[in-house]
CSV table of C-alpha atoms in Angstrom, one decimal:
chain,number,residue,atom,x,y,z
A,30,UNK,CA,38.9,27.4,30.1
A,31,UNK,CA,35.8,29.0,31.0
A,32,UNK,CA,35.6,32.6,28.8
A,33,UNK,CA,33.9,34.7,31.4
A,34,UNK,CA,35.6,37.9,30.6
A,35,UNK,CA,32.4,40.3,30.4
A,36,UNK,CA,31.4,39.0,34.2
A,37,UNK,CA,34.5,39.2,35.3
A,38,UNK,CA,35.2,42.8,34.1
A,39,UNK,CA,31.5,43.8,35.1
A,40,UNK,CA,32.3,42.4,38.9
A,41,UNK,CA,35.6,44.2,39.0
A,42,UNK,CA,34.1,47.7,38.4
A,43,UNK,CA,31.2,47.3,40.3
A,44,UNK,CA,30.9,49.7,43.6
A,45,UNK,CA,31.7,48.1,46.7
A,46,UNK,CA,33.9,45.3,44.9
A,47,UNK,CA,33.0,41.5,46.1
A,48,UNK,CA,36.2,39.3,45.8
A,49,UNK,CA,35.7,35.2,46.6
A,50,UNK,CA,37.9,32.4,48.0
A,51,UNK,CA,36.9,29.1,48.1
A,52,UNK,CA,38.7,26.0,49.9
A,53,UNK,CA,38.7,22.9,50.1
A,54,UNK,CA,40.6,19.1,49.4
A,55,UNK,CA,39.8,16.4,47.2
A,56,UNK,CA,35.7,17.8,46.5
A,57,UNK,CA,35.8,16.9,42.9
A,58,UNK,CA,32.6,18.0,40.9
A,59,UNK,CA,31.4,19.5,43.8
A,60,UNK,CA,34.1,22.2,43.9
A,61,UNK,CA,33.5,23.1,40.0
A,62,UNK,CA,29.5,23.8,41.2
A,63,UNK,CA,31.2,26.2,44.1
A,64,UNK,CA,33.8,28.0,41.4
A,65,UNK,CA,31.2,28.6,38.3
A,66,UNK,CA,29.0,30.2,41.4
A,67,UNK,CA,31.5,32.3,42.5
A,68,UNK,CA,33.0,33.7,38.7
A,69,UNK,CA,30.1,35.2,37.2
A,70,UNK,CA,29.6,37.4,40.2
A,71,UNK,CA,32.9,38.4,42.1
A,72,UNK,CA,36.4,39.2,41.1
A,73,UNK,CA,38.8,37.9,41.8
A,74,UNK,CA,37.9,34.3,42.7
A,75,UNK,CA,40.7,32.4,44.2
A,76,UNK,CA,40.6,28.3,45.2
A,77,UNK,CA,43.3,27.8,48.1
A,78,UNK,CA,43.8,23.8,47.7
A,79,UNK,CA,45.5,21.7,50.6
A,80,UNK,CA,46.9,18.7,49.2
A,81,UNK,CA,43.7,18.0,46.9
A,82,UNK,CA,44.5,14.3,44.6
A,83,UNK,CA,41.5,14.2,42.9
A,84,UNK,CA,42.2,16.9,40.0
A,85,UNK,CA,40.9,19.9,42.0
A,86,UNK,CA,43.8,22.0,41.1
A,87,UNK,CA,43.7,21.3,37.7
A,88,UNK,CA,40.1,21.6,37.5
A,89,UNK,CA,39.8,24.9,38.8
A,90,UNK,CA,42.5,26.3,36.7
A,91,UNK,CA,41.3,25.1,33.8
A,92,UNK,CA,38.2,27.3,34.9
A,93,UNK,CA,40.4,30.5,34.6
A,94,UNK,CA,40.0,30.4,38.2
A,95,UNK,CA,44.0,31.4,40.5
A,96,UNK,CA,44.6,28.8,42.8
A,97,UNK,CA,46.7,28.5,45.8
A,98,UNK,CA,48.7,25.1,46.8
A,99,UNK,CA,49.4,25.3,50.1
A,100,UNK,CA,52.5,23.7,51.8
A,101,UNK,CA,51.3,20.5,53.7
A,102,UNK,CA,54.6,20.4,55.4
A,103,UNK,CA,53.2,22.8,57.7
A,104,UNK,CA,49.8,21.8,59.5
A,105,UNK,CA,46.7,22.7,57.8
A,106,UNK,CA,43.5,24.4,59.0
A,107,UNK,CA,40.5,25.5,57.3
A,108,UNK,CA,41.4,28.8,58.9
A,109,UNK,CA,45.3,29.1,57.3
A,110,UNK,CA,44.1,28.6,53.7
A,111,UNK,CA,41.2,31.4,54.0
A,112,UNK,CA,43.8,33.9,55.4
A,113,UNK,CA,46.3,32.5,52.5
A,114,UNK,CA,43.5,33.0,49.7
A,115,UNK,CA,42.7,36.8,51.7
A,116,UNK,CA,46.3,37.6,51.4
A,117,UNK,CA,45.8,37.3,47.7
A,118,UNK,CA,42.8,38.9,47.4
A,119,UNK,CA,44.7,41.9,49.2
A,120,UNK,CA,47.4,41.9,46.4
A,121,UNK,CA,44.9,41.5,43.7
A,122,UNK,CA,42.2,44.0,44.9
A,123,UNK,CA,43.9,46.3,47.4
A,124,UNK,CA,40.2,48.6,47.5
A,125,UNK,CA,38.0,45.9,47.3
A,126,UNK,CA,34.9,46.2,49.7
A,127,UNK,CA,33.6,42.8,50.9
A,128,UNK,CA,35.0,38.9,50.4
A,129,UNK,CA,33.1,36.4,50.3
A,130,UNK,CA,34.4,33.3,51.9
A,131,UNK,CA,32.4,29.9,50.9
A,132,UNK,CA,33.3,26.1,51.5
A,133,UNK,CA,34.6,23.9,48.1
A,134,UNK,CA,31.5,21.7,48.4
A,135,UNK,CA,29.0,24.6,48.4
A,136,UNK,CA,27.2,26.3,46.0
A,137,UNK,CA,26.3,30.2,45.9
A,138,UNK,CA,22.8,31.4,45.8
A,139,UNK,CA,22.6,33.5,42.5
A,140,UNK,CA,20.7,36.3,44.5
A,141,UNK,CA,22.5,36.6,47.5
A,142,UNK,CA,25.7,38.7,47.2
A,143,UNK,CA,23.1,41.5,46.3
A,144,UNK,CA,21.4,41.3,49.2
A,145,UNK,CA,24.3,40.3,51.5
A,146,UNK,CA,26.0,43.4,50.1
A,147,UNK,CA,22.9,45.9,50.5
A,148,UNK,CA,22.6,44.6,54.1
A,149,UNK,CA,26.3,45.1,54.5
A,150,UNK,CA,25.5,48.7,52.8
A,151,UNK,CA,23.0,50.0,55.0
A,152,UNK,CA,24.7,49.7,58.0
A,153,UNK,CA,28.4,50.6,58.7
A,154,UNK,CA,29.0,48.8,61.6
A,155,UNK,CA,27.8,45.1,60.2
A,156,UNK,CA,31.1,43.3,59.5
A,157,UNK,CA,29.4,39.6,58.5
A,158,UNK,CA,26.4,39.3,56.9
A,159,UNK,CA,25.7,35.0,56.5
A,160,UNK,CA,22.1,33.5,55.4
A,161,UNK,CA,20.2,29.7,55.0
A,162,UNK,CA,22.9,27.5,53.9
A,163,UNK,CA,20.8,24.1,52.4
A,164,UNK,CA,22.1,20.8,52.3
A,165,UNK,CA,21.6,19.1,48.7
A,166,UNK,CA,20.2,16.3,49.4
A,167,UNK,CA,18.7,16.7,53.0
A,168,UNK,CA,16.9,13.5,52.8
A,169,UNK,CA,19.6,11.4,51.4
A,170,UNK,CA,20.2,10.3,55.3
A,171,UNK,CA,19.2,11.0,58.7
A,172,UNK,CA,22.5,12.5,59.3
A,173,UNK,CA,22.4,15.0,56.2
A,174,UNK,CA,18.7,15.9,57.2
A,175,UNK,CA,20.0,16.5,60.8
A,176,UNK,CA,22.6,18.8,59.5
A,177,UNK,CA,20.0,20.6,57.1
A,178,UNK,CA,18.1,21.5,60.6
A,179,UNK,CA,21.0,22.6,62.2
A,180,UNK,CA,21.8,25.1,59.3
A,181,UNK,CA,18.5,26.5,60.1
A,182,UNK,CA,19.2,29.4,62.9
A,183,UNK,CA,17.6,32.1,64.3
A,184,UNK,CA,17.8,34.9,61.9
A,185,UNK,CA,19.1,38.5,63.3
A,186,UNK,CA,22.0,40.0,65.3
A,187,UNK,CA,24.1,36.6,66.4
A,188,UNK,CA,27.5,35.9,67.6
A,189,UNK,CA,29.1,34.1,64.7
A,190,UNK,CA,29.3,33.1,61.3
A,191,UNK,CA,30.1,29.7,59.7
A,192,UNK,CA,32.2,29.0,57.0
A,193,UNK,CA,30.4,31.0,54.2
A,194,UNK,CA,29.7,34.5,54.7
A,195,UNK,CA,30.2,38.1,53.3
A,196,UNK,CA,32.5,39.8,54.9
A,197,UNK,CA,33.2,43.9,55.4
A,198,UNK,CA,37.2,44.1,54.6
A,199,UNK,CA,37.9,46.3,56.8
A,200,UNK,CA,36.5,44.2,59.7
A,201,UNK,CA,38.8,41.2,58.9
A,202,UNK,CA,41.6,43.5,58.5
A,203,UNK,CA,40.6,44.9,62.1
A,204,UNK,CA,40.8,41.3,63.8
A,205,UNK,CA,44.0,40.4,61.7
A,206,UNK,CA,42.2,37.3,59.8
A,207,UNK,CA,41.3,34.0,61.1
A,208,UNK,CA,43.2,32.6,64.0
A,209,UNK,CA,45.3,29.3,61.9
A,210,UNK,CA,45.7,27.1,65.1
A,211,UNK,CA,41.9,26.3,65.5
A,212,UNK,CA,41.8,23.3,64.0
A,213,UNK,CA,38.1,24.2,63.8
A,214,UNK,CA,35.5,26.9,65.4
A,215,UNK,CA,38.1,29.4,63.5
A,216,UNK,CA,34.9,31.6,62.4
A,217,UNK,CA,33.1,31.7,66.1
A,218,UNK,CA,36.2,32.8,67.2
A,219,UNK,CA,37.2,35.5,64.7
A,220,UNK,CA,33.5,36.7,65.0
A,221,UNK,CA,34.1,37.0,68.8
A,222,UNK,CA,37.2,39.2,68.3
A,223,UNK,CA,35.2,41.3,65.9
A,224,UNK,CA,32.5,42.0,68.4
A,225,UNK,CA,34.8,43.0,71.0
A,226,UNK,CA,35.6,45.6,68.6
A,227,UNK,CA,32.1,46.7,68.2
A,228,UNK,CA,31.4,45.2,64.8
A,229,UNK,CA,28.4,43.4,64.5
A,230,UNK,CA,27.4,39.8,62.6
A,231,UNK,CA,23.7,39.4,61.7
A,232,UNK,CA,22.4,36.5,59.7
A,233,UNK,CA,19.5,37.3,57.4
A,234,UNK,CA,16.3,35.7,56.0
A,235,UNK,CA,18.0,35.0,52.3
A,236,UNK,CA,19.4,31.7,51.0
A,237,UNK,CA,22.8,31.6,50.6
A,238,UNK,CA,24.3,28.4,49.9
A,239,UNK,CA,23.7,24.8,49.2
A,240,UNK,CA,26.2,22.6,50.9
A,241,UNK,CA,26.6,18.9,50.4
A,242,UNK,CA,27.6,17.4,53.6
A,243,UNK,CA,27.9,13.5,52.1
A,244,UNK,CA,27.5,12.1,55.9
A,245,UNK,CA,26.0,8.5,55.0
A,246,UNK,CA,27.3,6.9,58.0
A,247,UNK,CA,26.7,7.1,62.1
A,248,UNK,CA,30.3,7.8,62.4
A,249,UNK,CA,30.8,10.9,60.1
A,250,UNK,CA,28.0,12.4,62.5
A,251,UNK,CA,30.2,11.2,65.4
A,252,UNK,CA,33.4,12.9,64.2
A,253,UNK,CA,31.7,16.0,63.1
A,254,UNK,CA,30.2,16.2,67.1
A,255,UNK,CA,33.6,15.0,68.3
A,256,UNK,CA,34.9,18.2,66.5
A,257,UNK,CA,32.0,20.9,67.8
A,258,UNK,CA,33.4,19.5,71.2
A,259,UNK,CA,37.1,20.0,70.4
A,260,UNK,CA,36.0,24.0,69.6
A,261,UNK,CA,34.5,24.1,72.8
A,262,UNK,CA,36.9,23.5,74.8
A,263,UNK,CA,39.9,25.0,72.6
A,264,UNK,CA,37.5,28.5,72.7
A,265,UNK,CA,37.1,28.1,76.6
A,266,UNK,CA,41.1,27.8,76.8
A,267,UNK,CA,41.4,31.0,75.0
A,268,UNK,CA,38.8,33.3,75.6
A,269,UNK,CA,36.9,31.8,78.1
A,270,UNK,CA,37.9,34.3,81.0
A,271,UNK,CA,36.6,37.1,79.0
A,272,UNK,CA,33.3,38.7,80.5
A,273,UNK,CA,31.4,37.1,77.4
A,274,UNK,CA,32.8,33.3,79.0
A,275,UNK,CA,33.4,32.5,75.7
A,276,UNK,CA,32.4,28.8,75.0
A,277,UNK,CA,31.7,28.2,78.3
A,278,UNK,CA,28.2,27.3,78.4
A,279,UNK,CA,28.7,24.7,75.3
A,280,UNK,CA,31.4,22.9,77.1
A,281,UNK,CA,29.2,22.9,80.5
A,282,UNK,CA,26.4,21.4,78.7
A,283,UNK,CA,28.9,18.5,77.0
A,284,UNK,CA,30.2,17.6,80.3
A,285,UNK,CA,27.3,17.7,82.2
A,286,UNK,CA,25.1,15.5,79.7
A,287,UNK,CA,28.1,13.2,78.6
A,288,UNK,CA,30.0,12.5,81.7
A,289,UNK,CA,28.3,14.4,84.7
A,290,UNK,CA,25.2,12.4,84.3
A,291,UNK,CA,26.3,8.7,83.6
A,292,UNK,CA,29.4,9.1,85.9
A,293,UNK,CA,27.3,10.3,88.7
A,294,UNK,CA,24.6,7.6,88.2
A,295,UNK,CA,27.4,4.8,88.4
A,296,UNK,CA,28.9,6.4,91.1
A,297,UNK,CA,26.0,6.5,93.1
A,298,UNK,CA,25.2,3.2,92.7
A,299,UNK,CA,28.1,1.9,93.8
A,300,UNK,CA,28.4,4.0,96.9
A,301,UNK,CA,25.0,4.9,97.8
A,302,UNK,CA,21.8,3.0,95.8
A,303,UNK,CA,20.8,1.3,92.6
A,304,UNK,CA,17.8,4.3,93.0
A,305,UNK,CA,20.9,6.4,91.7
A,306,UNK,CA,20.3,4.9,88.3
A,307,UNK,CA,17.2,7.1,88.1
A,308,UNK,CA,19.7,10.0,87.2
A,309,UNK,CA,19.5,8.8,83.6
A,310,UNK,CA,15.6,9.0,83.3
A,311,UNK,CA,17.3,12.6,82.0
A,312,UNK,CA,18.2,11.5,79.1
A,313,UNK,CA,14.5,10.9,77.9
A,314,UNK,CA,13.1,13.9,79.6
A,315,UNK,CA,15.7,15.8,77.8
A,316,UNK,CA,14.5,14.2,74.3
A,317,UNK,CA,11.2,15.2,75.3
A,318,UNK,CA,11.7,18.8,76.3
A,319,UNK,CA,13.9,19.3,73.2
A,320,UNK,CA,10.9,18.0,70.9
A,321,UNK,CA,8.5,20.1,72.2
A,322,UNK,CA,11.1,23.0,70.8
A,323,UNK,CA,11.8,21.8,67.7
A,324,UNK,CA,8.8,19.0,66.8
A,325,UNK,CA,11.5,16.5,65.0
A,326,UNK,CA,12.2,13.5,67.1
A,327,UNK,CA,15.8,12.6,65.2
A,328,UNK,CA,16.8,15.7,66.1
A,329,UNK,CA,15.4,16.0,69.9
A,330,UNK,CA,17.0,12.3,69.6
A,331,UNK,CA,20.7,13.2,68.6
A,332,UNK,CA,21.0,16.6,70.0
A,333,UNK,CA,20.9,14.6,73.5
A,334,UNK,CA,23.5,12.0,71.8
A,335,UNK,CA,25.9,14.1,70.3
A,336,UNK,CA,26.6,15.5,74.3
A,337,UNK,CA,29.0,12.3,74.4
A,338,UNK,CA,30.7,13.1,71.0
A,339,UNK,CA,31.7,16.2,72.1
A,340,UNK,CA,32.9,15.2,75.2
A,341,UNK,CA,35.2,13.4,73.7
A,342,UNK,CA,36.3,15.8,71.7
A,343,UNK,CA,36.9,18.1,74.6
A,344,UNK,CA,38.6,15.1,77.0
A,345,UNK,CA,40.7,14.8,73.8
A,346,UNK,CA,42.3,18.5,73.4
A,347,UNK,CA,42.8,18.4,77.4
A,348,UNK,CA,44.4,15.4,77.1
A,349,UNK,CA,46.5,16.8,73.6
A,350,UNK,CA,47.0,20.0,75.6
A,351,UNK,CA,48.1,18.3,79.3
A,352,UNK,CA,51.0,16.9,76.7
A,353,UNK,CA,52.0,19.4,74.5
A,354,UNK,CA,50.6,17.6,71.3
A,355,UNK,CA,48.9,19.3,68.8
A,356,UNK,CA,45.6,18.2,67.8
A,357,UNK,CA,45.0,17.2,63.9
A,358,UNK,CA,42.6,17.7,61.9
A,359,UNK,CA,39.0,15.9,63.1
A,360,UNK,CA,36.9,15.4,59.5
A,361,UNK,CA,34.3,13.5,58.5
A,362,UNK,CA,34.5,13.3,54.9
């Protein structure tokens, strides 16, 4: 067991207290890099496990770190085992200020709960404060260095949060936690019910974390789109008659580029004129317009590509929803 008594004693008096919980399944060495991150700088740091059989559990406690087990008998989402390790950080630390959430195969930038915190600080209203999450090992495949760039967003007031960010307490306890029947998207959404309540989310120019996304193969980058679609369309069901249209505009783009386009063309071929093929010359012009924006073919390339992905992903929660089945889990590692 790690003695880290002196941090851990230093973080628990500190003003505007930082608590941590970490989840995850089966990350291994990965998850003790997240944990020794988390237990020099916050208290208390709890690991919410679901159905890990790789050692995690005992790993982490033998860290000195509390972990939760959860019950598998009852469907898991990434969003039940963050409210699950919240609850205990509510027992543990019932005045704490902030928690920091953070993904089992991330690592915490040693500067950043200052700043998150300062930035959280200076401005009442701010609920999430999130920053440059890194991959590892960004050139280790095309489909980690794609994710890399996609971690890269505009920095300022935005809608939502991904899975690691600083949180204001009283925000979370506002919107009543993360909503456990997303499957994914759990953070977009809690975000949007945040805003509605005139909390703001702002992502800053500070590194955060480094993640290790492990995609070496086309079809982890497949399942990973297949699952942005799934949120889509889930978010759309649930808050997409709200004046913000919640989703919508993701799930129009899906459809439009992954079915409108190529069913249209083969319709109109058959009815009308082989000329109706010309629809696809989109698809290029798309590429080209995207890498004028953002001057990396790969990703002009798969942005276009994922479209289908995540059209599958949304034909497959209408099709889960039209019969009352719920979806599982869609992972890629």
């Amino acid at each position: 067991m790690v003695d880290n008594r002196s941090a851990v004693q230093s973080a628990r008096n500190a003003p505007g207290r930082i608590s941590a919980v970490a989840i995850g399944r089966n990350e291994g060495d990965r998850l003790r890099s997240c944990l020794l991150s988390l237990m020099q700088r916050t208290f208390p740091v709890l690991y919410v496990d679901s159905g890990s059989t790789d050692g995690s559990v005992e790993m982490a406690r033998d860290l000195g770190v509390e972990v939760i087990t959860l019950d598998m008998s009852v469907p898991f989402t990434a969003a039940r085992a963050r409210n699950a390790g919240y609850a205990r950080v509510q027992a543990l630390d019932p005045n704490g200020a902030y928690v920091q959430f953070i993904d089992g195969d991330c690592d915490l930038d040693s500067d950043w709960l200052a700043t998150a915190r300062a930035a959280l600080e200076a401005e009442p209203y701010l609920a999430v404060v999130c920053g440059r999450r890194r991959e590892k090992h960004p050139n280790a495949s095309l489909w980690n260095h794609l994710v890399d760039l996609e971690w890269d967003s505009p920095i300022g007031d935005v809608k939502a949060c991904g899975g690691d960010a600083l949180i204001r307490r009283i925000a979370l306890d506002a919107v009543g936690g993360y909503r456990e029947d997303f499957i994914a998207g759990e953070e977009p959404e809690m975000c949007f019910r945040m805003r509605a309540k005139g909390w703001r989310i702002r992502r800053i120019a500070a590194e955060m974390t480094r993640h290790d996304a492990a995609m070496t193969h086309i079809s982890q980058w497949w399942q990973r789109c297949r699952r942005a679609g799934h949120t889509y369309a889930e978010g759309v069901a649930v808050h997409g008659q709200s004046p913000e249209r919640y989703r919508l505009n993701e799930l129009r783009r899906a459809l439009i580029w992954g079915l409108g386009l190529p069913l249209g063309g083969l319709i109109g071929t058959l009815i009308l004129s082989p000329v109706m093929l010309l629809l696809l010359l989109a698809y290029p012009l798309q590429i080209l317009r995207l890498h004028r924006r953002c001057s990396d073919w790969g990703q002009a390339t798969f942005l276009v590509l994922s479209k289908f992905a995540e059209t599958q992903g949304v034909l497959g929660y209408w099709w889960e929803r039209i019969f009352g089945r719920r979806q599982t889990l869609i992972e890629y590692k």
